[in-house]
mmCIF file of C-alpha atoms in Angstrom:
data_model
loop_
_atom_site.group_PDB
_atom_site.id
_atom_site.type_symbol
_atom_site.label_atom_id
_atom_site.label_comp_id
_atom_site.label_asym_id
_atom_site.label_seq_id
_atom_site.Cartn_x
_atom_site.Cartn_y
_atom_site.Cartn_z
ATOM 1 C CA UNK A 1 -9.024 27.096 -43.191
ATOM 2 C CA UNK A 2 -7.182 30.169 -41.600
ATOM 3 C CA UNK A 3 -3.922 30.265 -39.936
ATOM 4 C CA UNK A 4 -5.363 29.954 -36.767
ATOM 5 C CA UNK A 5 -8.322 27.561 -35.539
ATOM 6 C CA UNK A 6 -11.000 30.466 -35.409
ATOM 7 C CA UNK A 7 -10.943 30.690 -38.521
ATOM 8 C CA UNK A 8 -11.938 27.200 -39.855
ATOM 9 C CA UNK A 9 -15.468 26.077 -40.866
ATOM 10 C CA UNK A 10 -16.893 22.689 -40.395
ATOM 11 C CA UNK A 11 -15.840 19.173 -39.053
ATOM 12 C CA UNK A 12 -12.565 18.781 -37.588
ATOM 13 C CA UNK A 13 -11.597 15.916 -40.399
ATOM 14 C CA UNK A 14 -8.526 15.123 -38.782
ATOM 15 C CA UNK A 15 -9.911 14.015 -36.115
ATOM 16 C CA UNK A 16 -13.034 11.820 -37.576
ATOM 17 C CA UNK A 17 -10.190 10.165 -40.077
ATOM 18 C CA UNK A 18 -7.928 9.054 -36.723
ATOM 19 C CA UNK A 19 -11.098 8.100 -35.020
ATOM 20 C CA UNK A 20 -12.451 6.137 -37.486
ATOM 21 C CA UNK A 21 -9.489 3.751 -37.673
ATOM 22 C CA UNK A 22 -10.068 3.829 -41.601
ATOM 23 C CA UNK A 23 -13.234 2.968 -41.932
ATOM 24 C CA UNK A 24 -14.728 6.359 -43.130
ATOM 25 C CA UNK A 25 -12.022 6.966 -46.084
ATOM 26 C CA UNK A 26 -8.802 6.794 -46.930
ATOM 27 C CA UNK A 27 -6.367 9.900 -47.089
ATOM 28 C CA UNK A 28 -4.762 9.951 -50.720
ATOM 29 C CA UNK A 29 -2.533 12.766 -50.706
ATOM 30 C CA UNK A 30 -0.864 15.028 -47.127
ATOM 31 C CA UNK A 31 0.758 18.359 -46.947
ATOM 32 C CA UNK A 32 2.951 18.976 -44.095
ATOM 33 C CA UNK A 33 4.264 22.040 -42.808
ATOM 34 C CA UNK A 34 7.911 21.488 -41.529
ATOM 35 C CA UNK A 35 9.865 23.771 -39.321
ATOM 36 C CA UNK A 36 14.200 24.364 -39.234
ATOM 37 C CA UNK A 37 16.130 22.996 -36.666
ATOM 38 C CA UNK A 38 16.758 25.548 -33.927
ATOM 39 C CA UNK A 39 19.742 27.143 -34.361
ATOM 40 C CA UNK A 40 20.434 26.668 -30.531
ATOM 41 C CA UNK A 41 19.712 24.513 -27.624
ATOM 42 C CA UNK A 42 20.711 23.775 -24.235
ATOM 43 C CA UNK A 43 19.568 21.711 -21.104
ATOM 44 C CA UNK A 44 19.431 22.556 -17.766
ATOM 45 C CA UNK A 45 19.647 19.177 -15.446
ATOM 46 C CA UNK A 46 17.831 19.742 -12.174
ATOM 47 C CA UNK A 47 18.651 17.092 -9.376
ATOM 48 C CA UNK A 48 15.863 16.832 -6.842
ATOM 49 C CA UNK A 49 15.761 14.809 -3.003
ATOM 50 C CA UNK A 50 12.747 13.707 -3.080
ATOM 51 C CA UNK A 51 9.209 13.495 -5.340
ATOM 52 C CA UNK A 52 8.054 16.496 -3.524
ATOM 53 C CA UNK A 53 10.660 18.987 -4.354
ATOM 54 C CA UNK A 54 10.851 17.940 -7.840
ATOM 55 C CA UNK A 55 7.137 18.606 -8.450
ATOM 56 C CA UNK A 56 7.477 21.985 -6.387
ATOM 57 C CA UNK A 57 10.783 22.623 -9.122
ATOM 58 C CA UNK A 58 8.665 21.789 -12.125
ATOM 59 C CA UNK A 59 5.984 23.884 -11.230
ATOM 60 C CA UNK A 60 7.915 26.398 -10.245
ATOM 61 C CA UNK A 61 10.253 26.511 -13.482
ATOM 62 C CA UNK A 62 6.659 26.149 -15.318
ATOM 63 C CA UNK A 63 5.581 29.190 -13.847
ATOM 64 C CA UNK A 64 8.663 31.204 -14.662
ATOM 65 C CA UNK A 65 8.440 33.966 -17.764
ATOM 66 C CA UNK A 66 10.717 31.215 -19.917
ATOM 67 C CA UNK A 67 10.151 29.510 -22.905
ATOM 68 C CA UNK A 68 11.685 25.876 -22.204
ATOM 69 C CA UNK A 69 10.634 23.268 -25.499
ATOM 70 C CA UNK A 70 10.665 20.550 -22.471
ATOM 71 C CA UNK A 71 10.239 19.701 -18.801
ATOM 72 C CA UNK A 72 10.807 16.343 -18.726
ATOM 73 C CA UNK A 73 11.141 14.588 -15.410
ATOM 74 C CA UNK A 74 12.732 11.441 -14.467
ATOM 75 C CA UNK A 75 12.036 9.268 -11.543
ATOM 76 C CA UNK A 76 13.386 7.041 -9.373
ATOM 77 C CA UNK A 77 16.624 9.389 -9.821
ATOM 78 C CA UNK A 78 14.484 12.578 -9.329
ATOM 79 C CA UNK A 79 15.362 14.969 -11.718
ATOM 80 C CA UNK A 80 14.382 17.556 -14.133
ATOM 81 C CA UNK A 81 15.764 18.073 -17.560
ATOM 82 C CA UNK A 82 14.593 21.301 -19.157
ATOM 83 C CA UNK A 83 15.431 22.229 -22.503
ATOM 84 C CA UNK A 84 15.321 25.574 -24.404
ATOM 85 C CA UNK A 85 15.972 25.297 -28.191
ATOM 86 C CA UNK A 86 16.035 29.098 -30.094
ATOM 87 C CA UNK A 87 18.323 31.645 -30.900
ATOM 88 C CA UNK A 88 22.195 31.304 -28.643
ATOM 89 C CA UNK A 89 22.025 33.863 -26.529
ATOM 90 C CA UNK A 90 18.759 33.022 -26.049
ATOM 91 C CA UNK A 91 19.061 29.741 -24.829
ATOM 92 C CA UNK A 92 22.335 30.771 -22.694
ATOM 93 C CA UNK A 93 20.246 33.354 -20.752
ATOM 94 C CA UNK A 94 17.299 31.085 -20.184
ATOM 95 C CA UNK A 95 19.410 28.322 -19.103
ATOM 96 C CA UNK A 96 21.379 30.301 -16.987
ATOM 97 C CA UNK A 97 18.290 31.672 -15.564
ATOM 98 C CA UNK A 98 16.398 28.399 -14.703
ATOM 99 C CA UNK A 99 20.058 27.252 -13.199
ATOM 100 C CA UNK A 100 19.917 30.421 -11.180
ATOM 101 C CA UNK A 101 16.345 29.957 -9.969
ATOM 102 C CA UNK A 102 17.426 26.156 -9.135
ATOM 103 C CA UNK A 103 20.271 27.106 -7.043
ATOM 104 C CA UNK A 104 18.293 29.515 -4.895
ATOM 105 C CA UNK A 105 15.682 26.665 -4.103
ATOM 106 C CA UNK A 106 18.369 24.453 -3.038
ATOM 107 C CA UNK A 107 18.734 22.044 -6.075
ATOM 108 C CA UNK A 108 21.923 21.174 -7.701
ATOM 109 C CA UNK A 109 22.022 22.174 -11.750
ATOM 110 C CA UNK A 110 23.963 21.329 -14.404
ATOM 111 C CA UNK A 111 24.070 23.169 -17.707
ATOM 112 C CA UNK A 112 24.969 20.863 -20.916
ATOM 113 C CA UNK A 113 24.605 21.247 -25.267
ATOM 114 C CA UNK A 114 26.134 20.095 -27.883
ATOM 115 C CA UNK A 115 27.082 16.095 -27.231
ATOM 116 C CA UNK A 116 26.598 16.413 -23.651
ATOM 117 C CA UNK A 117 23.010 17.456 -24.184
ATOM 118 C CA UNK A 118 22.332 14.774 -27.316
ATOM 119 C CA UNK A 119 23.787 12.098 -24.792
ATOM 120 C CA UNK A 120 21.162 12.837 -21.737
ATOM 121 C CA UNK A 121 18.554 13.176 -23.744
ATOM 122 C CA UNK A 122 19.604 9.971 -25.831
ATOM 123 C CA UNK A 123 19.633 8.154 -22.032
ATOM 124 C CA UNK A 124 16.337 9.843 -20.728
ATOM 125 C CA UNK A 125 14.297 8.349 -24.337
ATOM 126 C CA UNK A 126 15.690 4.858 -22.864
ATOM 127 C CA UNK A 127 14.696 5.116 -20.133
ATOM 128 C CA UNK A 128 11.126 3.891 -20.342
ATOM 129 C CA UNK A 129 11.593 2.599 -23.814
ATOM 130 C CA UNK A 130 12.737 -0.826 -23.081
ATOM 131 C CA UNK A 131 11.850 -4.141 -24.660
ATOM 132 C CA UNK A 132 11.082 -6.040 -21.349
ATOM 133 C CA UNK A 133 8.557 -5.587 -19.397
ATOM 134 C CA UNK A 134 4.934 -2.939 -18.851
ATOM 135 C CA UNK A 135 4.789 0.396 -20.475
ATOM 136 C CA UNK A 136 1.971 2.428 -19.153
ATOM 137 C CA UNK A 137 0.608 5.950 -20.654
ATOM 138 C CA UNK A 138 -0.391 7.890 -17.824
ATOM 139 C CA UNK A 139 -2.299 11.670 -18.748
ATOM 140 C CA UNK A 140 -3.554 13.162 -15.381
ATOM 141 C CA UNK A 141 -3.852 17.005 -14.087
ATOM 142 C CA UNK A 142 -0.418 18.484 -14.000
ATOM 143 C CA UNK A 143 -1.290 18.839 -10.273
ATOM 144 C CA UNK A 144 -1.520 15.498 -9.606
ATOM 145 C CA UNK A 145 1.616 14.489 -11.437
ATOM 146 C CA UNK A 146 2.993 13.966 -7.669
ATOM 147 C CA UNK A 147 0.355 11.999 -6.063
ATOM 148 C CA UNK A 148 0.231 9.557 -9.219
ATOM 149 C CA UNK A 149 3.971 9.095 -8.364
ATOM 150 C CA UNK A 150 3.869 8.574 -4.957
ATOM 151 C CA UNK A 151 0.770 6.051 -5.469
ATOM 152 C CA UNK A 152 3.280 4.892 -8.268
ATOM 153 C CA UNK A 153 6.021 4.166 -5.710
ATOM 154 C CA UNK A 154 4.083 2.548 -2.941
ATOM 155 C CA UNK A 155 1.860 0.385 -5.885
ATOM 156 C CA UNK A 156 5.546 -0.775 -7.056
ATOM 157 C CA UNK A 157 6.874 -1.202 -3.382
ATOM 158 C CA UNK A 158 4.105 -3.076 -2.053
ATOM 159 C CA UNK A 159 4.273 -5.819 -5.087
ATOM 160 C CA UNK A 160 8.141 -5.338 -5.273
ATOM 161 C CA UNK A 161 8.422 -4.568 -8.777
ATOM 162 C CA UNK A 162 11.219 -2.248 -10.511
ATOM 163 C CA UNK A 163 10.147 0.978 -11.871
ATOM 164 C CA UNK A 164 10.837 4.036 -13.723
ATOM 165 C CA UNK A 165 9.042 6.870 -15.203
ATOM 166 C CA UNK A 166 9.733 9.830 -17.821
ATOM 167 C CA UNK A 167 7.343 12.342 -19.163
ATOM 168 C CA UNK A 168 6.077 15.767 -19.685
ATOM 169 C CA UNK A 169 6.130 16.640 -16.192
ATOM 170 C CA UNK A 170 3.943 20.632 -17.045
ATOM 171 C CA UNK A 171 1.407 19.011 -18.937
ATOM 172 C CA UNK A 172 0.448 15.722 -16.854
ATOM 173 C CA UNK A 173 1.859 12.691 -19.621
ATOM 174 C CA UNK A 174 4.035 10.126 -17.428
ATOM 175 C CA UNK A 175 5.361 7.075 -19.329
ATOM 176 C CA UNK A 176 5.946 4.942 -16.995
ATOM 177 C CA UNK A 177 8.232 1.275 -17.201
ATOM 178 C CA UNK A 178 7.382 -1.514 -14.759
ATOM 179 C CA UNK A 179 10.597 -4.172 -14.625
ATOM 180 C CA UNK A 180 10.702 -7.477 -12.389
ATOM 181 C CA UNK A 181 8.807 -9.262 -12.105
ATOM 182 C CA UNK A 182 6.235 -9.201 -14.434
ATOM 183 C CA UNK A 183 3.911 -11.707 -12.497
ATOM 184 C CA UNK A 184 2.709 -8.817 -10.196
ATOM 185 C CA UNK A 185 2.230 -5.571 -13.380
ATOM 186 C CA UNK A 186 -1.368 -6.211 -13.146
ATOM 187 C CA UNK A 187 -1.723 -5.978 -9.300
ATOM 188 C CA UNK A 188 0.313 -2.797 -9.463
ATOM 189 C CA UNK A 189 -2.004 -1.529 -12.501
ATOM 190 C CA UNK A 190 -5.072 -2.332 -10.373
ATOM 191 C CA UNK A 191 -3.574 0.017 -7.742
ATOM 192 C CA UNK A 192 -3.648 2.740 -9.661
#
């Protein structure tokens, strides 16, 4: 095929082979097409009060003529973390203008690269990834990101369980990490 999906004939193969679970064929040989490092990249932190004004933030930031690599959100501790990886002076003026836009809505911002940046990022993959407990995959509207979360949040109040979420915030993909105690995941999962 072509560069770009218009231009390619037939079955989408890639697809059939991951759907078939192996049972069609098996793949021999793979080309990959890899891509540099950026040579920049910085991350704007966006504290939020409450689950309503960080959805209104992430939309808002969506919205914005800026190219951000990631909008990740992190709940209970409501916050944003959106990160722009390209050229320097790219990335400075992009982060500087999300920050900007930030302040004027009222949220607190803090601008970090380098270790700074590895180390939040490093702490927002742990988050959800921990040994102990339910991991749930949750893909809905990126509209209705804040209603799952607030059904999230009275589901784990109302069966007293420990939770915490992480995800792509823009396009709808929560990963979310139920804690203590376990006896009561599957009441909570029921709920939503």
């Amino acid at each position: 095929g072509g560069r770009v999906v218009k231009n390619v004939a037939g079955f989408d193969l890639s697809r059939v082979m991951c759907g078939s679970r192996g049972c069609l064929a098996i793949l021999t040989s793979a080309t990959f097409k890899l891509s540099p490092l950026p040579p920049a990249s910085r991350t704007v932190i966006v504290d939020a009060p409450d689950l309503q004004s960080l959805a209104r933030l992430a939309r808002t930031i969506a919205a914005e003529p800026v190219t951000p690599s990631a909008i990740e959100l992190e709940s209970p501790v409501h916050r944003l973390l959106v990160r722009f990886e390209t050229t320097q002076a790219a990335a400075r003026s992009q982060a500087a203008a999300v920050a900007d836009l930030c302040s004027r809505l009222g949220a607190p911002t803090t601008i970090v690269d380098g270790s700074e940046e590895a180390a939040a990022w490093s702490a927002h993959d742990e988050r959800v990834s921990c040994a102990s407990g339910t991991l749930l995959k949750i893909a809905v509207l990126p509209t209705d990101v804040l209603p799952i979360l607030e059904v999230l949040t009275h589901a784990a109040a109302l069966h007293h369980i420990e939770w915490r979420a992480g995800g792509r915030v823009a396009l709808g993909v929560l990963d979310v990490h139920l804690a203590t105690p376990i006896d009561h995941h599957a009441a909570a999962v029921s709920d939503l």
